[in-house]
GROMACS .gro file of C-alpha atoms in nm:
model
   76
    1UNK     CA    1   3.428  -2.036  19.625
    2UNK     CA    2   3.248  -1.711  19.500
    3UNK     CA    3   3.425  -1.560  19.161
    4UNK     CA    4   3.469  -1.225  19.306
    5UNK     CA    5   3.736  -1.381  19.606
    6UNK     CA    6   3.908  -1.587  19.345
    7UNK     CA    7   4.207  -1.295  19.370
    8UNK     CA    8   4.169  -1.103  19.644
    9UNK     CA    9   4.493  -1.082  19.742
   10UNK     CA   10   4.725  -1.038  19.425
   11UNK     CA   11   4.598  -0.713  19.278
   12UNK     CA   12   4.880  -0.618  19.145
   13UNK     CA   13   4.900  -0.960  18.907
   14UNK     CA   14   5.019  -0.836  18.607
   15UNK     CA   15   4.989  -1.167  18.360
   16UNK     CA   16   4.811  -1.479  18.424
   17UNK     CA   17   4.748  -1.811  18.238
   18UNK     CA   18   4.406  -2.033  18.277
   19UNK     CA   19   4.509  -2.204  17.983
   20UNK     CA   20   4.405  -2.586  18.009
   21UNK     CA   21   4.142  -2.578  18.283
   22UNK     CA   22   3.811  -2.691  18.142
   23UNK     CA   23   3.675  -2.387  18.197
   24UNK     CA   24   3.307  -2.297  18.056
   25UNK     CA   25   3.196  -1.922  18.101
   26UNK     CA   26   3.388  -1.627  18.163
   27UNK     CA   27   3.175  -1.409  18.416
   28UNK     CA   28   3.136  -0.990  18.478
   29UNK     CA   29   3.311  -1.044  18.837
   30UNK     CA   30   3.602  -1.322  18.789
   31UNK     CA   31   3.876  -1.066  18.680
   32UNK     CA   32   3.745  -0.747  18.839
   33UNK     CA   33   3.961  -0.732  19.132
   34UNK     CA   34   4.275  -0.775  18.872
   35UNK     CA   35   4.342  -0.383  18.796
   36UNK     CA   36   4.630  -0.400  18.674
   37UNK     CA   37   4.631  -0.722  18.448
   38UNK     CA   38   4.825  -0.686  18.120
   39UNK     CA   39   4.818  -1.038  17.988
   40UNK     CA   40   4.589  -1.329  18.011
   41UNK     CA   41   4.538  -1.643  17.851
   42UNK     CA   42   4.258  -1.871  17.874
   43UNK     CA   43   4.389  -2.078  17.558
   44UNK     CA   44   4.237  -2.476  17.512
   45UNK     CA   45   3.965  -2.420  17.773
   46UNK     CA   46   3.613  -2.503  17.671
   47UNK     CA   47   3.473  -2.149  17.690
   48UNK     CA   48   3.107  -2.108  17.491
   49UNK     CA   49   3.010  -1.802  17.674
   50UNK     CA   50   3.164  -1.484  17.756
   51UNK     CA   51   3.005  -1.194  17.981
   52UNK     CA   52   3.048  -0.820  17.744
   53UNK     CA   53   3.139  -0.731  18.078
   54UNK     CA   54   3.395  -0.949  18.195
   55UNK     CA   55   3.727  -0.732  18.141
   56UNK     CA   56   3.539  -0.403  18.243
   57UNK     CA   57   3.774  -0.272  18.419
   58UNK     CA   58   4.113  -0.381  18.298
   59UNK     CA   59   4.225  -0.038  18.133
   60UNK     CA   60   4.587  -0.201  18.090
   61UNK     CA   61   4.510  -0.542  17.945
   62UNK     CA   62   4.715  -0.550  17.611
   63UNK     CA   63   4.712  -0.875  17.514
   64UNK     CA   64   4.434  -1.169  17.568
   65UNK     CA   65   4.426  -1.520  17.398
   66UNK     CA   66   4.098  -1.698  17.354
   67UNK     CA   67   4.199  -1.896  17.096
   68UNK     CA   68   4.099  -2.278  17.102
   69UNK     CA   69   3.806  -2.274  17.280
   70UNK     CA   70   3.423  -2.267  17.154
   71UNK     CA   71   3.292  -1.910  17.117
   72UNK     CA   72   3.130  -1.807  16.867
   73UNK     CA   73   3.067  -1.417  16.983
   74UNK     CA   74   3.323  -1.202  17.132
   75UNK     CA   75   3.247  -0.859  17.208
   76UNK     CA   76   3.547  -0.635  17.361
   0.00000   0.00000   0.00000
């Protein structure tokens, strides 16, 4: 499955939790379909690496949690 059709479909998602899913990277396209996402949690994943680009695009995110995983940069 190719990150930018993970959600096609539900652009008008407005929160979403990843917490607990193992996951690694965060990538520039993963969220870019998700306009109008205003929360979002990827809490206890096991996240070392973060694109600078990944929440390009999310002009109404308020509110992220990271916290929990392995980074050691973040740069919003």
């Amino acid at each position: 499955l190719e990150e930018r059709k993970l959600f096609p479909c539900i652009p008008e998602l407005q929160m979403l939790d990843l917490s607990h899913n193992r996951l690694k990277y965060l990538t520039d396209e993963v969220l870019s379909s998700l306009r109008r996402l205003r929360n979002i949690s990827f809490s206890d994943n096991h996240i070392s690496q973060m694109s600078p680009y990944a929440l390009i695009g999310l002009q109404r995110l308020q509110f992220i949690d990271l916290s929990n995983n392995k980074l050691s940069e973040f740069h919003p």
